CSV table of C-alpha atoms and ligand atoms in Angstrom, one decimal:
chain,number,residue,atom,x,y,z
A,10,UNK,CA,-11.0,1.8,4.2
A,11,UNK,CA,-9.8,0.4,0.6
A,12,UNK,CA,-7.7,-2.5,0.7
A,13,UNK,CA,-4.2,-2.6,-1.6
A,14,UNK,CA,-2.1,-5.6,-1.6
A,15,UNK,CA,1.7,-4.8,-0.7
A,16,UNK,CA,3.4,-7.1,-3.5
A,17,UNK,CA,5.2,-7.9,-6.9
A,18,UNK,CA,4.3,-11.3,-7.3
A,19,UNK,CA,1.5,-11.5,-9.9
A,20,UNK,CA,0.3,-15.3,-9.1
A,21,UNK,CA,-0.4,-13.5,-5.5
A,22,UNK,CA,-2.0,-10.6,-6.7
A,23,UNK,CA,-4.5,-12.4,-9.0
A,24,UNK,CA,-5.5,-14.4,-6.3
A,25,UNK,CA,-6.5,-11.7,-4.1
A,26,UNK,CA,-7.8,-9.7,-6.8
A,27,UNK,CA,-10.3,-12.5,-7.9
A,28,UNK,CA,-11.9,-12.0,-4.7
A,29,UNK,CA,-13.3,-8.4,-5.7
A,30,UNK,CA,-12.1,-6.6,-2.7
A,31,UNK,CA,-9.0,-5.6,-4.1
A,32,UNK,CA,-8.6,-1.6,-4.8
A,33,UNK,CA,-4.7,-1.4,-6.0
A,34,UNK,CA,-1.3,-2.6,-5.2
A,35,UNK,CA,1.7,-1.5,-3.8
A,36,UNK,CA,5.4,-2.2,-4.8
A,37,UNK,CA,8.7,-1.2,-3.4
A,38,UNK,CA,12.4,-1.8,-4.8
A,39,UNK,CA,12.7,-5.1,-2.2
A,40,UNK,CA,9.3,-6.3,-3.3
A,41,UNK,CA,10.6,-5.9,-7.0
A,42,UNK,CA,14.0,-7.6,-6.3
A,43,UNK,CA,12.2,-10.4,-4.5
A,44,UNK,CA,10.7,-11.8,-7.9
A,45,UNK,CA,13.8,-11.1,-10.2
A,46,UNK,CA,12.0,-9.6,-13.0
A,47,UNK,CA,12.2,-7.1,-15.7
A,48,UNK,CA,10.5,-3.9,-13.2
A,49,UNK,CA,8.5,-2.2,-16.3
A,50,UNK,CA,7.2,-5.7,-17.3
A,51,UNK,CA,6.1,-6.3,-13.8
A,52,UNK,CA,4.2,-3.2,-13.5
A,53,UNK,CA,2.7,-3.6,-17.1
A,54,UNK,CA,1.3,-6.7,-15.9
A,55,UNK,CA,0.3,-5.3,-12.3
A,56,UNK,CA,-2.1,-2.9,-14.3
A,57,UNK,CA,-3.5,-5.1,-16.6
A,58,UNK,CA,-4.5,-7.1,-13.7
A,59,UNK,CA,-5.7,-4.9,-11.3
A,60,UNK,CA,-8.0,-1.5,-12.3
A,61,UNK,CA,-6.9,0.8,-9.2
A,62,UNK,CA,-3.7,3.0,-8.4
A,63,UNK,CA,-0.5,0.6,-9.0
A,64,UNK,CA,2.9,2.1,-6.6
A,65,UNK,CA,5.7,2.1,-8.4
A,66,UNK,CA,9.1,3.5,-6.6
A,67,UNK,CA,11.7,5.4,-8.4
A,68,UNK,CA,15.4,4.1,-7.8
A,69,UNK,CA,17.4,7.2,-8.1
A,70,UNK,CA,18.4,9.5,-5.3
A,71,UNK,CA,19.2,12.3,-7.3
A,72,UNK,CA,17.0,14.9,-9.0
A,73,UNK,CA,17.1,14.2,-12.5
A,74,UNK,CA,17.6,10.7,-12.0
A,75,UNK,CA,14.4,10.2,-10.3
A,76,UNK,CA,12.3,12.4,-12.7
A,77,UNK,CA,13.3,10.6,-15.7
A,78,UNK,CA,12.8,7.4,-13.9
A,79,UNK,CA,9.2,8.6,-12.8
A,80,UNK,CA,8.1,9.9,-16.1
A,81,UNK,CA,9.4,6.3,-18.2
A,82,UNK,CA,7.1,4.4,-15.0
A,83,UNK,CA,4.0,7.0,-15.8
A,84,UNK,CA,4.2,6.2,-19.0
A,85,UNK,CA,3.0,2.3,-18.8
A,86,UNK,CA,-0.5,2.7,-17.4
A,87,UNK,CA,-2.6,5.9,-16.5
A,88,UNK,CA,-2.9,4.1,-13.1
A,89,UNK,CA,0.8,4.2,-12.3
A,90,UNK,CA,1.2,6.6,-8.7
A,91,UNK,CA,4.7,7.2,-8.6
A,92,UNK,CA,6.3,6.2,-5.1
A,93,UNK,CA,9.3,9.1,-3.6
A,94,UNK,CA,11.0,8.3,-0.4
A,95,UNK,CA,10.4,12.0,1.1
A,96,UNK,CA,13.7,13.9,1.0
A,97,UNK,CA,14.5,17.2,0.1
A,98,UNK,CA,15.4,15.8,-3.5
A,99,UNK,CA,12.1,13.7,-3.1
A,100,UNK,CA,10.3,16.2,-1.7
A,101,UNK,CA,11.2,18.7,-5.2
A,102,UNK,CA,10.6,15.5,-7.1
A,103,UNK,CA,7.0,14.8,-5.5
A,104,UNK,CA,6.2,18.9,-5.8
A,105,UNK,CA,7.3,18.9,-9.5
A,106,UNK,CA,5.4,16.0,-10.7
A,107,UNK,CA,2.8,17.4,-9.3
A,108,UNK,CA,2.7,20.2,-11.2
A,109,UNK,CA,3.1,18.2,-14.6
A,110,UNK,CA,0.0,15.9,-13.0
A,111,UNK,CA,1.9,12.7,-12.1
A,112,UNK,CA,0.5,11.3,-8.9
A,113,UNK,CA,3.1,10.5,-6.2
A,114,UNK,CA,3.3,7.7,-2.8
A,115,UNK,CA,5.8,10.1,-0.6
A,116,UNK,CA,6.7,6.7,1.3
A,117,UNK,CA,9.0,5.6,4.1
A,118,UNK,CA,7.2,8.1,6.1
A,119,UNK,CA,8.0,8.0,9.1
A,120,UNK,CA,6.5,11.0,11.2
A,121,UNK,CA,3.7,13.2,10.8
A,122,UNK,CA,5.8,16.5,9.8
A,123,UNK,CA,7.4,14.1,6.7
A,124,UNK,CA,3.5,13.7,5.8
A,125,UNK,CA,2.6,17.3,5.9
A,126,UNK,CA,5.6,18.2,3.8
A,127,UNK,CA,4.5,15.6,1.5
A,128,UNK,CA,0.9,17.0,1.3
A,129,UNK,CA,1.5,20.4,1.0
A,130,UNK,CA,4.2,19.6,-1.7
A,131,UNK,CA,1.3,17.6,-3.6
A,132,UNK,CA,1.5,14.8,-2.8
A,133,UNK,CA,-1.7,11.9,-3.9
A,134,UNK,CA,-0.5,9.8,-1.0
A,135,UNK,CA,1.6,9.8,2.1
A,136,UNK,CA,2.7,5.8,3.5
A,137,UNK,CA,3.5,5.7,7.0
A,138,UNK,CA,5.2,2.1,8.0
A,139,UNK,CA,4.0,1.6,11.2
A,140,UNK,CA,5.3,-1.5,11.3
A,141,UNK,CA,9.0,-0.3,10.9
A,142,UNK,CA,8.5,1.9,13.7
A,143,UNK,CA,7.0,-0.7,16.2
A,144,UNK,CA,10.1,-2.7,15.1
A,145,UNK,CA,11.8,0.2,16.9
A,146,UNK,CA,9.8,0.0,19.9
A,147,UNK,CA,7.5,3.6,18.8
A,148,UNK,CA,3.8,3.0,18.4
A,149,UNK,CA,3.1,3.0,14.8
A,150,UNK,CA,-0.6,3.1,14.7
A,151,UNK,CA,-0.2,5.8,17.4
A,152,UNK,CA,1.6,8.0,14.6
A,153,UNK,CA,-0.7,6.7,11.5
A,154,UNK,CA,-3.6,8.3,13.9
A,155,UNK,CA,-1.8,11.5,14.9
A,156,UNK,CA,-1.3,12.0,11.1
A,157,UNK,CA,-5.1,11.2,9.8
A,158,UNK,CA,-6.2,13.7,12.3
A,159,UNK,CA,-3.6,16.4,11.5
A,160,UNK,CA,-4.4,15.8,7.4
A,161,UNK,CA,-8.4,15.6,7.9
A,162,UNK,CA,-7.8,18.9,10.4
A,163,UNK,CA,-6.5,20.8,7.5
A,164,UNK,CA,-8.3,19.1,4.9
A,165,UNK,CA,-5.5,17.7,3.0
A,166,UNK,CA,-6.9,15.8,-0.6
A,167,UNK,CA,-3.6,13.2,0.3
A,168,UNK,CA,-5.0,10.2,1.1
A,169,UNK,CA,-2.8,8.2,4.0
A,170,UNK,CA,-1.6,4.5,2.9
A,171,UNK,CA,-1.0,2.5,6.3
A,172,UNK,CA,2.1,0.5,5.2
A,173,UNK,CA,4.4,-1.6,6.6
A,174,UNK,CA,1.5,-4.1,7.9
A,175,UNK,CA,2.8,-7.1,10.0
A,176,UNK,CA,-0.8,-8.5,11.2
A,177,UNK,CA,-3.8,-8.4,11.2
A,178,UNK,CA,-4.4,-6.2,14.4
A,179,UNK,CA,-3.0,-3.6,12.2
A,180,UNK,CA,-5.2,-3.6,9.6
A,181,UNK,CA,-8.1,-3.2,12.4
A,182,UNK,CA,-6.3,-0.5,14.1
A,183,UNK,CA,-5.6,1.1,10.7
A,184,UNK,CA,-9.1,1.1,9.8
A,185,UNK,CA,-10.2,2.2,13.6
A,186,UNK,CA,-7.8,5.2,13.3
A,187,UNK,CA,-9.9,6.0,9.8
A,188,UNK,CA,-6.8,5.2,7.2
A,189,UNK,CA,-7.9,6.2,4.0
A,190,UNK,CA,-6.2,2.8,2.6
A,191,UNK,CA,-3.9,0.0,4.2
A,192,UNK,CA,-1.8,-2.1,1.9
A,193,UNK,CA,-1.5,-5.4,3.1
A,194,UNK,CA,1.0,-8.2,1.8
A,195,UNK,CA,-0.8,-11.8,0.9
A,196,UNK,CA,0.4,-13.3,3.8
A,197,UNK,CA,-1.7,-11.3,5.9
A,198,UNK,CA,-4.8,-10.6,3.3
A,199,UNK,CA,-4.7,-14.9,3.7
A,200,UNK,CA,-4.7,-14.7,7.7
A,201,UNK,CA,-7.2,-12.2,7.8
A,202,UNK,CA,-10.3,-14.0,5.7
A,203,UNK,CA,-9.8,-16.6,7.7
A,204,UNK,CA,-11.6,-17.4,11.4
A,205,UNK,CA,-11.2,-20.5,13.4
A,206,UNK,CA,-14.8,-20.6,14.4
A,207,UNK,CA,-15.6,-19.7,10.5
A,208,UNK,CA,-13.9,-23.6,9.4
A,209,UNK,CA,-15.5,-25.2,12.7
A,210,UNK,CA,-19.0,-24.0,11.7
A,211,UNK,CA,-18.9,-25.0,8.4
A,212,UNK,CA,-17.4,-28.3,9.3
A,213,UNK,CA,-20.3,-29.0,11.8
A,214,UNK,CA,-22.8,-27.7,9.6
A,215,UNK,CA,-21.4,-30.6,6.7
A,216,UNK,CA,-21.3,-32.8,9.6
A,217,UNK,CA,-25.1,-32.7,10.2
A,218,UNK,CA,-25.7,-32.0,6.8
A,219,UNK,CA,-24.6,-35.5,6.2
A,220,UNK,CA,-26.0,-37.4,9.1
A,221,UNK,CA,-29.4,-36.8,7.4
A,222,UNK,CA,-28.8,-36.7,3.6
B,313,LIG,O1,5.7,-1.2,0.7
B,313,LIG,C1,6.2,-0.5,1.9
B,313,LIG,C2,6.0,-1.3,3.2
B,313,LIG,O2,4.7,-1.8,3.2
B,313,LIG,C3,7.1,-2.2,3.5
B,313,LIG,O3,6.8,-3.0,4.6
B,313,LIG,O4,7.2,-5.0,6.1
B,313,LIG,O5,9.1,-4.1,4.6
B,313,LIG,O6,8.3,-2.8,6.6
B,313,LIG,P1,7.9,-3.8,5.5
């Protein structure tokens, strides 16, 4: 499973990228709003940083709007993967950039026909949040593993983004259920390096380091 961070903060993004597992990044319009930054500068930076597929979400909910909005992002960096909430606008939107060979997230996806609309209208990604729907009491990695098997079953080439990641059980269960990817905000990248028993045997191997030297 490749790792993305799911973030628009570059400090954050450097430090996780630094650490050579990191295989491209995620944004969304909250993640965008969070830092209160010019977007095209952000994702400029984003690509210069990172060499892997960079999410950037159109704005618009109408046609046009979100097409000229797609193209402008496409434009910064080769590596820019144009994000569509899945619609029947975004759905046209995902199909049409297809055909002009702009990669497209079809994200807040939210069941498993969304994701084969989304495939079948050529989509590069689909991004289940299955942490939105256990927020609604639904079993989100129960849907991300209904939808791997239905895409591998047809042999889809969209590769599925787990998104929406709370903890790090689900980036396990994410890579038990065979996600392709799973993008993974800092806070949880941070809690998932670490192990308590990690820290306690390097502390007691220091310890009896220095009792003899
Ligand atoms: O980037 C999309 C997704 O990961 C959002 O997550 O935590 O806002 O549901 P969350």
């Amino acid at each position: 499973m490749r790792i993305f961070i799911d973030s628009a903060n570059i400090e954050e993004i450097r430090e996780i990228n630094a650490m050579g597992f990191l295989d491209g990044v995620t944004t969304n319009p909250s993640l965008v709003a969070k830092e209160g930054r010019d977007y095209h500068q952000v994702v400029k930076e984003i690509c210069a940083l990172v060499n892997g597929p960079i999410s950037a979400e159109v704005i618009s909910l109408e046609y046009q709007g979100m097409m000229n909005e797609a193209r402008q992002l496409a434009e910064i960096h080769p590596n820019v993967v144009i994000k569509v909430p899945v619609t029947e606008i975004g759905l046209r939107v995902i199909s049409d950039l297809a055909k002009a060979g702009i990669k497209t997230n079809a994200t807040l996806i939210f069941s498993s026909n969304q994701a084969i609309l989304a495939a079948r209208a050529g989509a590069a990604y689909v991004s289940p949040f299955i942490g939105r729907i256990d927020d609604i009491s639904y079993d989100g990695v129960a849907l991300l593993t209904e939808m791997i098997e239905i895409l591998d079953q047809y042999l889809f080439d969209t590769e599925v983004i787990a998104a929406s990641i709370r903890h790090p059980r689900h980036v396990t269960a994410a890579a038990r259920a065979g996600s392709h990817i799973a993008t993974v905000p800092f806070a949880v990248i941070k809690q998932i390096i670490k192990h308590p028993l990690t820290d306690a045997g390097i502390e007691k191997f220091m310890n009896d380091w220095k009792q003899v030297y």
